[in-house]
Coordinates of C-alpha atoms and ligand atoms in Angstrom, one line a residue:
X155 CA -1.1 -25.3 19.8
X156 CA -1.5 -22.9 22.7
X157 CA -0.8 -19.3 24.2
X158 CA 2.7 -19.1 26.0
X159 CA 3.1 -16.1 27.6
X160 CA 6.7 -14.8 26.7
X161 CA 7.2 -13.1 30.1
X162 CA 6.3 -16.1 32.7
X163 CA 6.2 -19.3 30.4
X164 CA 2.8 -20.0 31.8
X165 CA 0.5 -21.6 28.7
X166 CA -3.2 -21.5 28.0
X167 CA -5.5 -23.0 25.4
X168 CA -6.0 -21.6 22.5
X169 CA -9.5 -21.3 22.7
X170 CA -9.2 -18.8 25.6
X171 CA -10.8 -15.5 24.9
X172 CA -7.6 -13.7 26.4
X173 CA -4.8 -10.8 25.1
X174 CA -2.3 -11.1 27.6
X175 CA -1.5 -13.3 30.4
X176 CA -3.9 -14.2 33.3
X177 CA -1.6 -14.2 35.9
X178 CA 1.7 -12.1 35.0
X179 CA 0.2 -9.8 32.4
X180 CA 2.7 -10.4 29.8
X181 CA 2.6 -10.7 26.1
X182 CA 1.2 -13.8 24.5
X183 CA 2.5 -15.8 21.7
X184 CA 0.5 -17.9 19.3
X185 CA 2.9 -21.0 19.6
X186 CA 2.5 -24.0 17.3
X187 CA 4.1 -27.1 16.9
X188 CA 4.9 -27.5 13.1
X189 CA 6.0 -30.9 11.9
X190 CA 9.4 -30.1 10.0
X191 CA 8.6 -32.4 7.1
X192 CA 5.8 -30.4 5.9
X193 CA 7.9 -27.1 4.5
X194 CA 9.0 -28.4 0.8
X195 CA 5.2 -29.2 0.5
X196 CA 4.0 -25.9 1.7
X197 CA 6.3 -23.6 -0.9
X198 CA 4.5 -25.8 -3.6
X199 CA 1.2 -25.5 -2.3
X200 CA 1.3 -22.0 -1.4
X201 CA 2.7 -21.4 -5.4
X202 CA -0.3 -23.4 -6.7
X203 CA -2.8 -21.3 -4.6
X204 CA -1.9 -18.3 -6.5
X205 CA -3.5 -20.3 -9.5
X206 CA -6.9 -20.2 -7.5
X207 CA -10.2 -18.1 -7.3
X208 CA -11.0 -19.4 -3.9
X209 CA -11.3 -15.9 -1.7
X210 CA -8.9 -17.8 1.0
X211 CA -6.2 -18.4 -1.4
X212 CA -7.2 -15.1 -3.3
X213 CA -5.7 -13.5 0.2
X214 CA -2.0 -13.1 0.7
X215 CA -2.5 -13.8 4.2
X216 CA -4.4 -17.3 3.8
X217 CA -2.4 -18.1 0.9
X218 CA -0.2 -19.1 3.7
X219 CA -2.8 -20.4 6.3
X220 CA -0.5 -23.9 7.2
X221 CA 1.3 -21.4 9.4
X222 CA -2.1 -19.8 10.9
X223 CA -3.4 -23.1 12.2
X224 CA -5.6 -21.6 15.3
X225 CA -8.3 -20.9 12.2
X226 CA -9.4 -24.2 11.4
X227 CA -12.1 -23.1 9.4
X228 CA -11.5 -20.9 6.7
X229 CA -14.8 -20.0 5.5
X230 CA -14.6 -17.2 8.9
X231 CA -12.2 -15.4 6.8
X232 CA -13.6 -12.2 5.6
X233 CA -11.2 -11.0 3.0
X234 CA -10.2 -7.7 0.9
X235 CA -7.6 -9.4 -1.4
X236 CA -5.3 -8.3 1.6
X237 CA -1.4 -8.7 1.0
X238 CA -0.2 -9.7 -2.7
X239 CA 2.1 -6.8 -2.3
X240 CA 5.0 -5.9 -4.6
X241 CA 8.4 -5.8 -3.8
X242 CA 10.1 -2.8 -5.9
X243 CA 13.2 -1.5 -6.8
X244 CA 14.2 2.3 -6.2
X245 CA 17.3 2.9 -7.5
X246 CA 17.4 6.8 -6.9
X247 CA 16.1 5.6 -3.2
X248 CA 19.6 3.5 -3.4
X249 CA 21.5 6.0 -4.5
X250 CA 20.3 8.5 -2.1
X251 CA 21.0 6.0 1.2
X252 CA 24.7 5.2 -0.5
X253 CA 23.4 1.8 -0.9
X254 CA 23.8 -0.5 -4.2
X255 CA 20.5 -1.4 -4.3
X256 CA 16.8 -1.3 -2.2
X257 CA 14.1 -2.9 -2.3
X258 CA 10.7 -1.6 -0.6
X259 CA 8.1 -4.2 0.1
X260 CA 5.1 -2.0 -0.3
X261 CA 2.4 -2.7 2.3
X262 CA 0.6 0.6 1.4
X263 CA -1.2 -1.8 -2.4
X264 CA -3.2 -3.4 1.0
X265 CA -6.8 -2.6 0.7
X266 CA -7.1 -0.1 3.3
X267 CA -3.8 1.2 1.8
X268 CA -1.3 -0.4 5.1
X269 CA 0.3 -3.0 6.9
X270 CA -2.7 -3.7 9.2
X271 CA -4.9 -5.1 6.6
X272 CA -2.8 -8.2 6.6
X273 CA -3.4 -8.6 10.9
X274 CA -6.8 -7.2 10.7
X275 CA -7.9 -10.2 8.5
X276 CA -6.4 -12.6 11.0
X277 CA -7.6 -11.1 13.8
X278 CA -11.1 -10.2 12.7
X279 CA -11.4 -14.3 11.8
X280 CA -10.4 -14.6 15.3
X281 CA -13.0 -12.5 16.5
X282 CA -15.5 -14.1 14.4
X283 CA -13.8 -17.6 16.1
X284 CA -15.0 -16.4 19.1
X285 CA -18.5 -15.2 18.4
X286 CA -17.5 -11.5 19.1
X287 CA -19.8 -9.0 17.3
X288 CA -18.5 -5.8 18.8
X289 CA -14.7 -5.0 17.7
X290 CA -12.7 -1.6 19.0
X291 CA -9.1 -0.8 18.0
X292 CA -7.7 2.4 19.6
X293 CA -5.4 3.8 16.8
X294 CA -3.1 6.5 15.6
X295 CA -4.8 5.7 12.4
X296 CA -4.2 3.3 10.1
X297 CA -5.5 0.4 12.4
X298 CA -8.9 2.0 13.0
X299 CA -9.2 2.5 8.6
X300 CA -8.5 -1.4 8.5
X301 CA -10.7 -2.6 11.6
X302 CA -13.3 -0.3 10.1
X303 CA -13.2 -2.1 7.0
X304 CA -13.0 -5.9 7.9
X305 CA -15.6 -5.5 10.5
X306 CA -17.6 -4.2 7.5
X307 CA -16.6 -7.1 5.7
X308 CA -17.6 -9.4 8.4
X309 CA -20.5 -8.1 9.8
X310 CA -19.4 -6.8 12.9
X311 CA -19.7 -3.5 14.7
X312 CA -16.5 -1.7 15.0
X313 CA -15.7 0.8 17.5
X314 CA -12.3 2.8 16.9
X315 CA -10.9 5.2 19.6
X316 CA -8.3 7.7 18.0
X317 CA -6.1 10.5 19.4
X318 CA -8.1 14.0 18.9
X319 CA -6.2 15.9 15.9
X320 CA -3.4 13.3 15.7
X321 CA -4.1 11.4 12.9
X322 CA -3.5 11.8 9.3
X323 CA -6.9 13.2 7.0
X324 CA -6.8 10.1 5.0
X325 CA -7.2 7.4 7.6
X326 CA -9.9 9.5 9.7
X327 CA -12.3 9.7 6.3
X328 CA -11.4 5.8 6.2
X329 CA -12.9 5.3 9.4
X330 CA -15.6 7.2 9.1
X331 CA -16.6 6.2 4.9
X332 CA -15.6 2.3 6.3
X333 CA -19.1 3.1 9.2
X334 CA -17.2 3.1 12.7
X335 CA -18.3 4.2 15.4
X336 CA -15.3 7.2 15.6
X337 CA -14.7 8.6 19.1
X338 CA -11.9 11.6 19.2
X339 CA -10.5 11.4 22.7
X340 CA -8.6 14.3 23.8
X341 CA -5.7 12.2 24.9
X342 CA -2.1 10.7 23.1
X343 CA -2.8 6.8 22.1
X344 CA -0.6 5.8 25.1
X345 CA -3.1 7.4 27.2
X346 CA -6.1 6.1 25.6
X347 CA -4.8 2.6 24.8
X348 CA -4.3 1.9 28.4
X349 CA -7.9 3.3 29.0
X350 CA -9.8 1.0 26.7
X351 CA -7.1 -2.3 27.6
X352 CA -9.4 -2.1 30.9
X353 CA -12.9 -1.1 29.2
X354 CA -13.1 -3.5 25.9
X355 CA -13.8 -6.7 27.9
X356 CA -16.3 -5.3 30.6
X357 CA -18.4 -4.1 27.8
X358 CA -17.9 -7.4 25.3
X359 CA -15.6 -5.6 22.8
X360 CA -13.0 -7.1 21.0
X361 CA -9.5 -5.6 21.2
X362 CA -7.9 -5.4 17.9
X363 CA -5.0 -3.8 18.6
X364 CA -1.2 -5.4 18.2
X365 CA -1.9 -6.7 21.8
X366 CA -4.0 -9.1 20.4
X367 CA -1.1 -12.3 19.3
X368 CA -3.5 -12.5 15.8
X369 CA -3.1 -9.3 14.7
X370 CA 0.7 -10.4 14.9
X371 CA -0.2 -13.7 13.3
X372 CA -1.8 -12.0 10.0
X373 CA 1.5 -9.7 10.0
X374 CA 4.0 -12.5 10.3
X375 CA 2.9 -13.4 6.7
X376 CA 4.5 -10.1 5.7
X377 CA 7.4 -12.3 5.6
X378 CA 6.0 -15.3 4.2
X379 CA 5.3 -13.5 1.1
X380 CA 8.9 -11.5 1.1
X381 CA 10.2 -14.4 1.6
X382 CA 8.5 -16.1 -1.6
X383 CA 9.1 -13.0 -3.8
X384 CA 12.5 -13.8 -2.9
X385 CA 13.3 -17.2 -4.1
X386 CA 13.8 -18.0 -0.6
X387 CA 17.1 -16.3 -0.5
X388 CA 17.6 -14.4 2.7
X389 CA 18.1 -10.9 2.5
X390 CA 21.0 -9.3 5.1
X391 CA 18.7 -7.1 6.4
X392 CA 14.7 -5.9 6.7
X393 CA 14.3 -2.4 7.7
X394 CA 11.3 -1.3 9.3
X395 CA 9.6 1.7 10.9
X396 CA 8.8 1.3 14.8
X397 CA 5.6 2.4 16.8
X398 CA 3.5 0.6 19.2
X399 CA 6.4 -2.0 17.9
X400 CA 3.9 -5.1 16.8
X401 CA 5.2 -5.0 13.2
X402 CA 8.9 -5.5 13.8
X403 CA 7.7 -8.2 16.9
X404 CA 5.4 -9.9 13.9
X405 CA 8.5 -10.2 11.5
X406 CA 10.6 -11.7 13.8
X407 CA 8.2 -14.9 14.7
X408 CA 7.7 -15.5 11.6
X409 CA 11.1 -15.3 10.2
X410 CA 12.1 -17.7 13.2
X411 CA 9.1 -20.4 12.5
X412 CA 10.2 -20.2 8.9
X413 CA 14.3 -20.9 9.4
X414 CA 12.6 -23.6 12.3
X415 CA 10.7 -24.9 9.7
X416 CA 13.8 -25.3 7.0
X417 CA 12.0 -22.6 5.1
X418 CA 14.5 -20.6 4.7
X419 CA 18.1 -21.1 6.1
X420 CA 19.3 -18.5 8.1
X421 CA 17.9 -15.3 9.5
X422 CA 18.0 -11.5 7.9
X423 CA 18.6 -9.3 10.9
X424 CA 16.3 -6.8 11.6
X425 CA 16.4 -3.0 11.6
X426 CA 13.9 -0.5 13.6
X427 CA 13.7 2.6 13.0
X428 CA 11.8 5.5 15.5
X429 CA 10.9 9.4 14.9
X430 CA 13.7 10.9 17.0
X431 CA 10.7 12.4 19.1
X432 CA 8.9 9.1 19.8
X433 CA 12.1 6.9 20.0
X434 CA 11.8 5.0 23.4
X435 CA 12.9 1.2 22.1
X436 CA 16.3 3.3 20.6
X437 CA 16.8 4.7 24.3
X438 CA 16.1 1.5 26.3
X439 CA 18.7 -0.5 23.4
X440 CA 21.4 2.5 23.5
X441 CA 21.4 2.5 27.3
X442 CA 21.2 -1.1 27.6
X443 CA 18.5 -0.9 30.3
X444 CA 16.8 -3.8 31.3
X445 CA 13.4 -2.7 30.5
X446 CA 11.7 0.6 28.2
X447 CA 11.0 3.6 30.0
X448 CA 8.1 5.3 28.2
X449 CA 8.7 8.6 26.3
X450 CA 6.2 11.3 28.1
X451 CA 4.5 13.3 25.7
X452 CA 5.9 11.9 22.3
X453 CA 6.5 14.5 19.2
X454 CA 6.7 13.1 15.6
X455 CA 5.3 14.5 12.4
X456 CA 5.0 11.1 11.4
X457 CA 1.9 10.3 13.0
X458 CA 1.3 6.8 12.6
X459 CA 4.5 6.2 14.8
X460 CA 3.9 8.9 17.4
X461 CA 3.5 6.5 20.2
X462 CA 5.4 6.6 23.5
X463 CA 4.7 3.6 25.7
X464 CA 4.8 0.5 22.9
X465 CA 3.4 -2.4 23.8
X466 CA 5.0 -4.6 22.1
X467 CA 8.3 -3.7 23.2
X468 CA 9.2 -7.2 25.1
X469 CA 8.6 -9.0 21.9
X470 CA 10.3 -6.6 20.0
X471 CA 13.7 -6.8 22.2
X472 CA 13.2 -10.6 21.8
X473 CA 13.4 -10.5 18.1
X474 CA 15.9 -8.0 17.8
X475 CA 18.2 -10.4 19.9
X476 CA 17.5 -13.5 18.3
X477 CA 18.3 -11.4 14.4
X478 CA 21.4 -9.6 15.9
X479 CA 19.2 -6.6 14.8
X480 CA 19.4 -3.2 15.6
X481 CA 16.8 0.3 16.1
X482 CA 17.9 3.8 14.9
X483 CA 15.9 7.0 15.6
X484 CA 16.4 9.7 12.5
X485 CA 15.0 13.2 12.3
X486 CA 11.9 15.1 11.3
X487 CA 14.0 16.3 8.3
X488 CA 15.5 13.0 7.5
X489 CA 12.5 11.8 7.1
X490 CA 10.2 14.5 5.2
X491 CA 13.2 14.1 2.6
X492 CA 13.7 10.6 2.2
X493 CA 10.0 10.6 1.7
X494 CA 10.1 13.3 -1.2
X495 CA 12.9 10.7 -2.4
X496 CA 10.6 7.5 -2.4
X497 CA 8.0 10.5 -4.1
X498 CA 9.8 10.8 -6.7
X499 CA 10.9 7.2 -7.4
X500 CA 7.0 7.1 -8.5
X501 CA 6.4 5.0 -5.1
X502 CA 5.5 7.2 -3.1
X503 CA 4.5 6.2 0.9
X504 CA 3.8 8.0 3.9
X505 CA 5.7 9.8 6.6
X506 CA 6.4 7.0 8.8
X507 CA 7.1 4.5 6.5
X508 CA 10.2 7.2 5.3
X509 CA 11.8 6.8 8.1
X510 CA 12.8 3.6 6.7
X511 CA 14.7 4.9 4.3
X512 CA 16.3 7.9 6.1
X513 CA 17.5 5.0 9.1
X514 CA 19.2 3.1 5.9
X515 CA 21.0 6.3 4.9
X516 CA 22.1 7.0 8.9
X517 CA 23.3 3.3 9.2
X518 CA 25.1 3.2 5.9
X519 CA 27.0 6.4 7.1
X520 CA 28.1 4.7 10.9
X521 CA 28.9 1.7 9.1
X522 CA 26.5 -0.8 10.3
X523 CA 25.0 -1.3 6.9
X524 CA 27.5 -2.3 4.0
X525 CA 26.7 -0.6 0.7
X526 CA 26.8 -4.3 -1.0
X527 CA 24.2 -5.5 1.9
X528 CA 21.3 -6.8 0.3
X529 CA 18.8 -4.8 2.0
X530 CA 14.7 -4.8 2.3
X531 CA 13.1 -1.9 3.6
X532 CA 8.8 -2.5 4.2
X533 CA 6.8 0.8 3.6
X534 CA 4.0 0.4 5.6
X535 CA 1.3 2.9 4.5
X536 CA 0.0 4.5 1.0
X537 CA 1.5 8.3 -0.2
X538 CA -2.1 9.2 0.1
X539 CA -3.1 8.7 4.0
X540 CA -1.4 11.9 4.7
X541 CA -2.0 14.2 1.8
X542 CA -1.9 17.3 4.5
X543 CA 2.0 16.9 5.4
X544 CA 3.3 16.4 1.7
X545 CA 1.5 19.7 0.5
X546 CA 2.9 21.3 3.6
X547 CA 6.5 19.9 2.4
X548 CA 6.5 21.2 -1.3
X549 CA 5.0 24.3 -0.4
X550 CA 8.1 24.8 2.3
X551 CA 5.6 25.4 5.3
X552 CA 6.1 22.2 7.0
X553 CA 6.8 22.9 10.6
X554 CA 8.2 20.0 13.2
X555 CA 7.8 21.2 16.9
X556 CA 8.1 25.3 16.0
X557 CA 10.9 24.6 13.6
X558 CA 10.3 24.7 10.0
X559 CA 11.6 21.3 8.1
X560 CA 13.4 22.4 5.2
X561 CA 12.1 21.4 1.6
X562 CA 15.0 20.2 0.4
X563 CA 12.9 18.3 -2.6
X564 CA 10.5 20.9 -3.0
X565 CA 8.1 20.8 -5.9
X566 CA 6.2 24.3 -5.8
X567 CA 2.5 24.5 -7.4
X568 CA 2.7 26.9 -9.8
X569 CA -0.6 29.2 -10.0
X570 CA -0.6 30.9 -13.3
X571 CA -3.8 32.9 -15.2
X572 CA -5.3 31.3 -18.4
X573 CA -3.5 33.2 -20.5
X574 CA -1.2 31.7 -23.5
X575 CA 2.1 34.1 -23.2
X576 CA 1.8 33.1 -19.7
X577 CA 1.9 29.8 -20.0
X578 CA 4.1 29.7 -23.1
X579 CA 6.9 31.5 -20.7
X580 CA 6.9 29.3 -17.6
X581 CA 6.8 26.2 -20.4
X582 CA 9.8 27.8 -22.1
X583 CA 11.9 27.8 -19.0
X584 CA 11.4 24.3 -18.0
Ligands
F0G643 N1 3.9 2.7 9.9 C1 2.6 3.0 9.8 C2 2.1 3.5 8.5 C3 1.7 2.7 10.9 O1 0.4 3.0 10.8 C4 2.3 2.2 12.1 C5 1.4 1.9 13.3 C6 3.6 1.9 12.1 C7 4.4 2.1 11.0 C8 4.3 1.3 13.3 O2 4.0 0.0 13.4 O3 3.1 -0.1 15.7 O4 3.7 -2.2 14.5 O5 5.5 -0.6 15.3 N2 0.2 2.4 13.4 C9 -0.7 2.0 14.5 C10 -2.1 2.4 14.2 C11 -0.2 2.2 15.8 O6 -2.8 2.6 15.1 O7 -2.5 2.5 13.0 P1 4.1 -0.8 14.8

């Protein structure tokens, strides 16, 4: 058990307080060494935990803690109920991508209402690890809701540091009801991430951003639980949306330590999908460049993945590779209406996590995805973080860069006096 850092090899102990490597700067792995006669066990055990009312196996992260061994101690985990998220069927969804059939794996029933509850508990037990009572995130949103909340949780003092006017209503009043400390900085999150990378350690804070490998650990169990949910039968592909990129770079590990581990027997590839204003992994892939080249000033409606300079973009590359997977940029309008699709399947998600479903529809029209490909598409973030841009869409006022999106699956309020002939003659028309 150690850190290998995927850009020079070099290794480190575990117990390091450290987020990337010492002496090259890359990216850090959690790397284990499983023993390969331990994985019929584990679907056993992991089935009889559900059974339990201990808080560890109560959490869909823990549930699955033989593949999280840096925590020895489970009693550091400070837990919402995080994960134990359903995997649902949209058949309108389907039929709008030309597709048989999708399935969404709905990350928004986390606590905080995303994906980052399921690293934050990880990482916040690694914090806790490591003594560390101050914890900072910098955060296009969703991160800073969910540190906010698990430092709550755990008794630590969370700092978050989010773009001024960038982030969606729902996940500021998070922060803020959850007790961090909430600093606007008038700056993009590629800007401000780089800014506190330096700062955090000189003033004893705790990074909890998708630089930190735990985060990614807690996220890998995305999978674990997919995987679960589906018999163990491989889907052909998982389609997610891309930002700072540690989702996608999360899936990958631990879809590769679970076929490593005889867990399941052959990888799904994996799909990315970028905002066509915030798309730098689709650029580097399409021009086959050797390394990303950031996207200056980055312009996406969809908030949560407005993010130019993604960290994670190494590790990403590497599990793209390793799936034969692929990343897709789509539209503003692709996806303000494959939201309002996922809307009305009763589902619901929010912007960024539509532009899952609008890169299925793109790549079932070029061909790369079959329409009998069993596919899996993860929403990452609840209808209701972003309650500004869907009343913008159904009131047809919803404006990407200067250009108004059209609202294709419009569904106007309808202001009407109290008055019975009133009512009776807009009911009458229905
Ligand atoms: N979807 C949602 C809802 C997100 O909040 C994010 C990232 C992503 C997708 C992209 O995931 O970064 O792992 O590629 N939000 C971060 C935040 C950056 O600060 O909340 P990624």
């Amino acid at each position: 058990m150690n850190f290998t850092c995927i850009g020079c090899g070099a290794s480190y102990p575990l117990s390091d307080n450290i987020h990337t490597c010492p002496k090259c700067g890359g990216l850090l792995d959690a790397a284990y060494s499983f023993a390969p006669s331990d994985a019929s066990t584990w679907k056993q055990l992991w089935r009889e935990r559900r059974m339990s009312q201990a808080p560890a196996d109560r959490s869909g992260v823990f549930r699955f803690r033989e593949l999280l061994p840096f925590l020895a101690d489970v009693s550091l985990v400070a837990t919402l109920g995080e994960g134990n998220t359903p995997l649902l069927d949209a058949p309108a969804a389907a039929s709008y991508a030309g597709i048989d059939r999708v399935r969404f794996k709905h990350q928004g029933f986390n606590p905080t209402g995303s994906f980052k509850d399921n690293g934050m508990v990880a990482a916040v037990a690694r914090a806790r690890q490591l003594g560390m009572k101050l914890v900072a995130c910098v955060s296009t949103g969703n991160t800073s809701a969910s540190m906010a909340a698990y430092a709550a949780v755990a008794g630590l003092r969370p700092v978050v540091f989010v773009p001024r006017g960038e982030i969606a209503l729902g996940k500021l009043a998070q922060a803020l009801e959850y007790g961090a400390t909430t600093l606007q900085v008038e700056g993009d999150f590629d800007t401000i991430l780089k800014l506190v990378f330096d700062l955090a350690p000189k003033l004893g804070m705790y990074l909890l951003n998708s630089i930190n490998p735990f985060r990614l650990e807690g996220q890998k169990t995305i999978m674990v639980e997919l995987m679960e949910q589906c018999a163990w039968r491989v889907p052909d592909w998982i389609v997610v949306p891309g930002g700072n990129l540690g989702n996608v770079s999360a899936f990958g590990k631990g879809l590769r330590e679970m076929r490593d581990l005889g867990l399941i027997d052959r990888l799904p590839r994996l799909a990315v999908i970028q905002a066509e204003g915030a798309a730098p992994l689709y650029r580097m892939l399409h021009e086959a460049a050797a390394s990303l080249t950031p996207v200056n000033h980055p312009q996406t409606l969809a908030t949560a993945i407005k993010i130019g300079a993604p960290v994670s973009w190494p590790k990403a590359v590497r599990e793209l590779r390793a799936s034969n997977g692929i990343c897709e940029y789509v539209t503003e309008q692709e996806i303000a209406d494959a939201k309002a699709i996922i809307g009305r399947c009763g589902i619901g998600c929010e912007p960024a996590s539509a532009a899952t479903l609008a890169g299925i529809r793109k790549l079932i029209a070029s061909g790369q995805i079959h329409a009998g490909d069993d596919v899996i598409a993860v929403l990452t973030g609840h209808v209701l973080k972003d309650p500004e841009y869907i009343m913008s869409y159904h009131s047809e006022k919803l404006h990407a860069s200067g250009v108004l999106i059209a609202g294709t699956f419009a569904n106007q309020l309808r202001p009407l006096p109290a008055d019975l002939a009133a009512l009776r003659e807009v009911l009458e028309k229905m």
